[in-house]
Structures are given as structure tokens and as C-alpha cells.
Short mmCIF file of C-alpha atoms and ligand atoms in Angstrom, two decimals:
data_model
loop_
_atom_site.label_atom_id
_atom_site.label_comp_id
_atom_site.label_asym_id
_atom_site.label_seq_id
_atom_site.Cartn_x
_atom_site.Cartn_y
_atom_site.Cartn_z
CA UNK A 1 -157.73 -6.48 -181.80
CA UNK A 2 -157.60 -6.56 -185.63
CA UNK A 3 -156.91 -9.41 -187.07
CA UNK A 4 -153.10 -10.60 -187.71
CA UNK A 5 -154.12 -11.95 -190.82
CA UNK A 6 -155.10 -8.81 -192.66
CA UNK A 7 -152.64 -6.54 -194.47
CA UNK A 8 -153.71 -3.39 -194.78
CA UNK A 9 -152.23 -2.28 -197.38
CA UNK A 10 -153.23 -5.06 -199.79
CA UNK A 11 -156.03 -4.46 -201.96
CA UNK A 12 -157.37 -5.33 -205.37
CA UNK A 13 -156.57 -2.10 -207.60
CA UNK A 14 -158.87 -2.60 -210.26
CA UNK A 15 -161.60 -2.61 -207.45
CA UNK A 16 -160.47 1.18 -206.79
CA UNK A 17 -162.62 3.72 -209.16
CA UNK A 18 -159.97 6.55 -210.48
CA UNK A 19 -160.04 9.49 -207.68
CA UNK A 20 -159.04 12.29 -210.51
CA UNK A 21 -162.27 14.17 -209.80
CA UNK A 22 -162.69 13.41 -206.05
CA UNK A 23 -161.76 15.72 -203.17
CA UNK A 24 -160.16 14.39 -199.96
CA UNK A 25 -159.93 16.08 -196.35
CA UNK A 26 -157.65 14.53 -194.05
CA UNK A 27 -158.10 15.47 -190.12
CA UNK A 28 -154.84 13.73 -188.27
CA UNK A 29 -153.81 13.45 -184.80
CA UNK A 30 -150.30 15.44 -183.54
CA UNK A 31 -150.46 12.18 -180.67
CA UNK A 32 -147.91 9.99 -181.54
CA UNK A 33 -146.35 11.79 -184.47
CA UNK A 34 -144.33 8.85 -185.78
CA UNK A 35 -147.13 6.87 -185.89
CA UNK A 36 -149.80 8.97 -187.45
CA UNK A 37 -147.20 10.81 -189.78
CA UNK A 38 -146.89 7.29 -191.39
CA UNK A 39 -150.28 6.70 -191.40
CA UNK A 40 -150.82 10.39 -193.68
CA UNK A 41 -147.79 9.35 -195.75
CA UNK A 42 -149.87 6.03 -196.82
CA UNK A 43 -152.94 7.26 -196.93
CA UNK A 44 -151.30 10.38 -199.57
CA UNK A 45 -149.56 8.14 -201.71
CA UNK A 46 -152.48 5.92 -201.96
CA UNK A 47 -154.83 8.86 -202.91
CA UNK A 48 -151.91 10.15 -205.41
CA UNK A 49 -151.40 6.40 -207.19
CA UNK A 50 -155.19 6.17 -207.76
CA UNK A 51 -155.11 9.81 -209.65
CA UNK A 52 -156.20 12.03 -206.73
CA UNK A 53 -154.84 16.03 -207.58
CA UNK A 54 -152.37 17.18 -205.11
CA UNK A 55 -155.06 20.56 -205.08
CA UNK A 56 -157.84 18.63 -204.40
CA UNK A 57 -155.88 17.07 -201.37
CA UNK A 58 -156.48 19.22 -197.73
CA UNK A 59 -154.99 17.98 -194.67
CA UNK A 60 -154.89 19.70 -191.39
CA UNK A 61 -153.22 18.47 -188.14
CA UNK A 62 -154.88 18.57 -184.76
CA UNK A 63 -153.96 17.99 -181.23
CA UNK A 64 -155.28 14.52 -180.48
CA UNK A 65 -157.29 11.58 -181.74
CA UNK A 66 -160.07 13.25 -179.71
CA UNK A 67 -159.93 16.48 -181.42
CA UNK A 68 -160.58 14.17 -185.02
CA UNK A 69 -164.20 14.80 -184.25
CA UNK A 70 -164.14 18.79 -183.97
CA UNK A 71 -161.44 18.55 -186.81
CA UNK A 72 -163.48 16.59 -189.16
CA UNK A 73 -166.40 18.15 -188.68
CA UNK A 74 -164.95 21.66 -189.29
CA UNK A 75 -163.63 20.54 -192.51
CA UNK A 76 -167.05 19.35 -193.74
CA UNK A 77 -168.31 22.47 -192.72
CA UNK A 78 -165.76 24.93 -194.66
CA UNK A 79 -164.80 22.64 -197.35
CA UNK A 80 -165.66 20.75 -200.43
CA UNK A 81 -164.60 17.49 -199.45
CA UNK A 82 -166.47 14.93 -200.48
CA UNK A 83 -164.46 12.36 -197.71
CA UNK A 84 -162.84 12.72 -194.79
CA UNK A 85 -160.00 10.68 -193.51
CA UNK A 86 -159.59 10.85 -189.99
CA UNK A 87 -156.10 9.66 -188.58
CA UNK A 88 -155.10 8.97 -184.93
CA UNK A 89 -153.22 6.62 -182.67
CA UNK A 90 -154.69 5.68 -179.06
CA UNK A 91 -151.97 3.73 -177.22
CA UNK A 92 -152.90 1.59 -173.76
CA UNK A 93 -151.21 3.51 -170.82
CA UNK A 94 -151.66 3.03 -166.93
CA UNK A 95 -154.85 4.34 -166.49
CA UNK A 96 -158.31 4.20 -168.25
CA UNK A 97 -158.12 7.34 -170.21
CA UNK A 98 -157.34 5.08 -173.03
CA UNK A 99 -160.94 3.77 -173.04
CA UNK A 100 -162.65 7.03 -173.03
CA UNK A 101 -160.41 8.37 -175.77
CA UNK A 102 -161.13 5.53 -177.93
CA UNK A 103 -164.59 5.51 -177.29
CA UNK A 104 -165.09 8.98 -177.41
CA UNK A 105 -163.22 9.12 -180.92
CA UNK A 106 -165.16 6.14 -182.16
CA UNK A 107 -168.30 7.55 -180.87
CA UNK A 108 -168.14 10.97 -182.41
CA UNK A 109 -166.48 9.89 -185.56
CA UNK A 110 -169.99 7.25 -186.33
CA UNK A 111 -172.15 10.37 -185.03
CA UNK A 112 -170.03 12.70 -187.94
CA UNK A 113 -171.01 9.82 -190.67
CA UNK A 114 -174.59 10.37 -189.67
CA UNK A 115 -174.34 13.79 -189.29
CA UNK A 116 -173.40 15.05 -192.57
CA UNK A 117 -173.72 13.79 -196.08
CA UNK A 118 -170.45 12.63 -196.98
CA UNK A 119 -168.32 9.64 -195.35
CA UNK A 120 -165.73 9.70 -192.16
CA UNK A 121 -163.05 7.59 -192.70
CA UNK A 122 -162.42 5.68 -189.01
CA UNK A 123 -158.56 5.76 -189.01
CA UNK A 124 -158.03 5.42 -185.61
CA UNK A 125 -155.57 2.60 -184.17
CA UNK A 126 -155.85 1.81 -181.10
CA UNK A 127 -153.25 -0.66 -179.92
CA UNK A 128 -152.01 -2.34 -176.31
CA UNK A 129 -148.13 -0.81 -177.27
CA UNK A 130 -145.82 1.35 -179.31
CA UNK A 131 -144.64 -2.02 -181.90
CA UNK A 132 -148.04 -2.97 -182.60
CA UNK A 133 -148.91 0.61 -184.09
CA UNK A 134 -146.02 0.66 -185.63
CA UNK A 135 -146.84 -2.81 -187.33
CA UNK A 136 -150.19 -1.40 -188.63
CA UNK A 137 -148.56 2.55 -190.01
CA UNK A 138 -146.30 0.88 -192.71
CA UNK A 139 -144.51 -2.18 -190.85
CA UNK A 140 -145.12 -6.17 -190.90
CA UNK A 141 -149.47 -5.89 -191.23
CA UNK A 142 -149.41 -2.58 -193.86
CA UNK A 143 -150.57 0.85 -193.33
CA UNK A 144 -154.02 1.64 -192.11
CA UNK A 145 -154.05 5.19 -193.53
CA UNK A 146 -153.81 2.88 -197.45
CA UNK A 147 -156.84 0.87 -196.22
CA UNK A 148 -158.46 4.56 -195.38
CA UNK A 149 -157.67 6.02 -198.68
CA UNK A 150 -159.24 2.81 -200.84
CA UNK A 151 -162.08 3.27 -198.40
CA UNK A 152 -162.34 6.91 -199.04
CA UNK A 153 -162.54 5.77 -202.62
CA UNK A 154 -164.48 3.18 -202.67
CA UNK A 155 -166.98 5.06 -200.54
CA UNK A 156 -167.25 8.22 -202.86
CA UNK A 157 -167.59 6.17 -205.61
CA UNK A 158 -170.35 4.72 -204.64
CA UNK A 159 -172.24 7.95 -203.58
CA UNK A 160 -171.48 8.95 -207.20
CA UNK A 161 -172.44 5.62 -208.31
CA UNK A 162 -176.21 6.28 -206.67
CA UNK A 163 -176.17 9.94 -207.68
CA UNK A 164 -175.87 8.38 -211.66
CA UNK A 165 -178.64 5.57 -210.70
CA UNK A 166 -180.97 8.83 -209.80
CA UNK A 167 -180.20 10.72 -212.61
CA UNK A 168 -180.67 7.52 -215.40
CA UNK A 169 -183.74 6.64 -213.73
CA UNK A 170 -186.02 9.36 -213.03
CA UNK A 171 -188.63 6.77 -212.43
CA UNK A 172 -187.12 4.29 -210.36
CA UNK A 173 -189.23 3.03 -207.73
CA UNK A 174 -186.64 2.76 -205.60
CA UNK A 175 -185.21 6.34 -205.69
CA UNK A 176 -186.38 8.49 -203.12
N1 LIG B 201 -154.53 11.19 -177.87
C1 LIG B 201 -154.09 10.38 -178.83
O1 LIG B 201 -154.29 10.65 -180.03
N2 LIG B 201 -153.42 9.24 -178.52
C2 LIG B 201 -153.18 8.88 -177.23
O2 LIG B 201 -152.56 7.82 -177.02
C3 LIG B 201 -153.65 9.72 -176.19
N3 LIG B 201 -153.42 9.38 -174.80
O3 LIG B 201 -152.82 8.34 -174.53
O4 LIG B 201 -153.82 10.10 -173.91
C4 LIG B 201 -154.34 10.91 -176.55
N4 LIG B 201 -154.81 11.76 -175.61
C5 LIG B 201 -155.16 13.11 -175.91
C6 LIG B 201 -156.62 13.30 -176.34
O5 LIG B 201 -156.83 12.76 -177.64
C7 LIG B 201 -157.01 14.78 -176.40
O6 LIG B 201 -156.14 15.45 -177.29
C8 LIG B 201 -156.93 15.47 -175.04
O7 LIG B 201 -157.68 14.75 -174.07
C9 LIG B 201 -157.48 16.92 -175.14
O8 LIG B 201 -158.85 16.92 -175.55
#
């Protein structure tokens, strides 16, 4: 489980590049709409705060957290994201389907970040009951779809950050 101790909505700001020029797809999961509604709502305002444009801002809804694999990787394909946020909410029921829908998510999700060029936000909780998801979407430990958006951030910036390292360098031995 992650850790009680983290808040994840708290984050150093000025660590955060501005995300005025950056283009965001979010893929979330129709599966426990309260849940994952809050979890776009923090991720959005997070985006907005650190300057992302409303029009450079695509979300799309999908059935399941299973489904974040298909949906993310159909937005790579037929957009110009340059990170994708994937939000979902797996939560333990009687029988093992949990496992497999949490592994299977997880799975796919880390194949996606291999698979393409640009980053996959994990934004999947996965929690033993209803109050501890509800802890992590904007209650007592933060919002998990915040920590996605700095991530998204943070990520693209540093793609950027290499792309700039390439160009200033043509003969850097380390380039490619
Ligand atoms: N999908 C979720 O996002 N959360 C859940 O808790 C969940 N449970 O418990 O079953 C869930 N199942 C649906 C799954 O993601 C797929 O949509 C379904 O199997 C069709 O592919």
C-alpha cells in the first residue's frame, strides 16, 4: 500500500517547469465515477495552475481501468499529446478479479511507456475499500490525479530538457 505518510498533493512548485506550451491527454476510468471524477478534477486544476491551455487539454472517458491501456494508446496514436495521464480506481472485491485488473492495467500501462515516445502517467489506485480511495482522490492523503499532473510535467520537461541538450551540443559524446 502507499505510504500514509505521503500527501499527494504536496509538492514543491518552483520544481514544476511552466506547462503553457505542453499538451496533455487524459485517458480515465467510468469505474468508480466518484472516485476517478475527483481524481480528473485534481489532475485539471493542477495542469491549469501551472499554465497548461484549456485547448491543449484532451480528456476522454473509458469503461474501466483496464480499458486505460487501449485508451491511452489510441490517444498517442491520433493525437499530439506529448503525456498521457491515465486515471482509474481498482477496488478489492470477493474474488480475484481485482488482481488481474490491477496487474493487467499496470502491465500494459509500463508496456505503453516503452512503446511509444512520450510518457504514461500510472494513475491507477488500487485500494482494499471505498474510504481509502477516497482518502487518496482529494481527502485526508491528497489527490493522486495532482501527483499525476506534476509528473506529467516534470516528465515533459525533461524530454524537452534533453531535446535542448541535443540541439546545444551537436557534438556531445553522449548524444546518440
Ligand atoms: N474496473 C475498474 O476500473 N475498477 C474496478 O474496481 C473494477 N472491478 O472491480 O472489477 C473494474 N473492472 C472492470 C475492468 O476494468 C474492465 O472494464 C472490464 O473487465 C472489461 O474489460
Amino acid at each position: 500500500m502507499a505510504s500514509e505518510l505521503k500527501n499527494l498533493s504536496k509538492y514543491d512548485p518552483d520544481s514544476v517547469a511552466s506547462a503553457e506550451n505542453m499538451k496533455f491527454g487524459i485517458v480515465v476510468s467510468e469505474w468508480n465515477h466518484d472516485v476517478t471524477g475527483a481524481l480528473l478534477q485534481g489532475a485539471l486544476d493542477t495542469l491549469k495552475k501551472h499554465g497548461a491551455k484549456e485547448e491543449n487539454i484532451i480528456v476522454r472517458w473509458v469503461p474501466g481501468s483496464f480499458e486505460l491501456i487501449a485508451g491511452g494508446k489510441a490517444m498517442a496514436e491520433k493525437t499530439f499529446a506529448d503525456a498521457i495521464i491515465c486515471l482509474g480506481c481498482v477496488i478489492q472485491g470477493d474474488t480475484p478479479h481485482f488482481d488481474y485488473v490491477c496487474q493487467g492495467t499496470t502491465q500494459g500501462i509500463a508496456q505503453l511507456n516503452l512503446n511509444y515516445d512520450i510518457p504514461f502517467i500510472f494513475g491507477l489506485l488500487t485500494t482494499n475499500n471505498l474510504e481509502q480511495a477516497m482518502d487518496r482522490c482529494g481527502g485526508r492523503l491528497g489527490n493522486k490525479g495532482t501527483e499525476c499532473a506534476v509528473t506529467a510535467i516534470k516528465m515533459i520537461a525533461l524530454s524537452n530538457d534533453l531535446d535542448e541538450v541535443f540541439d546545444d551540443e551537436k557534438e556531445n559524446i553522449f548524444r546518440k
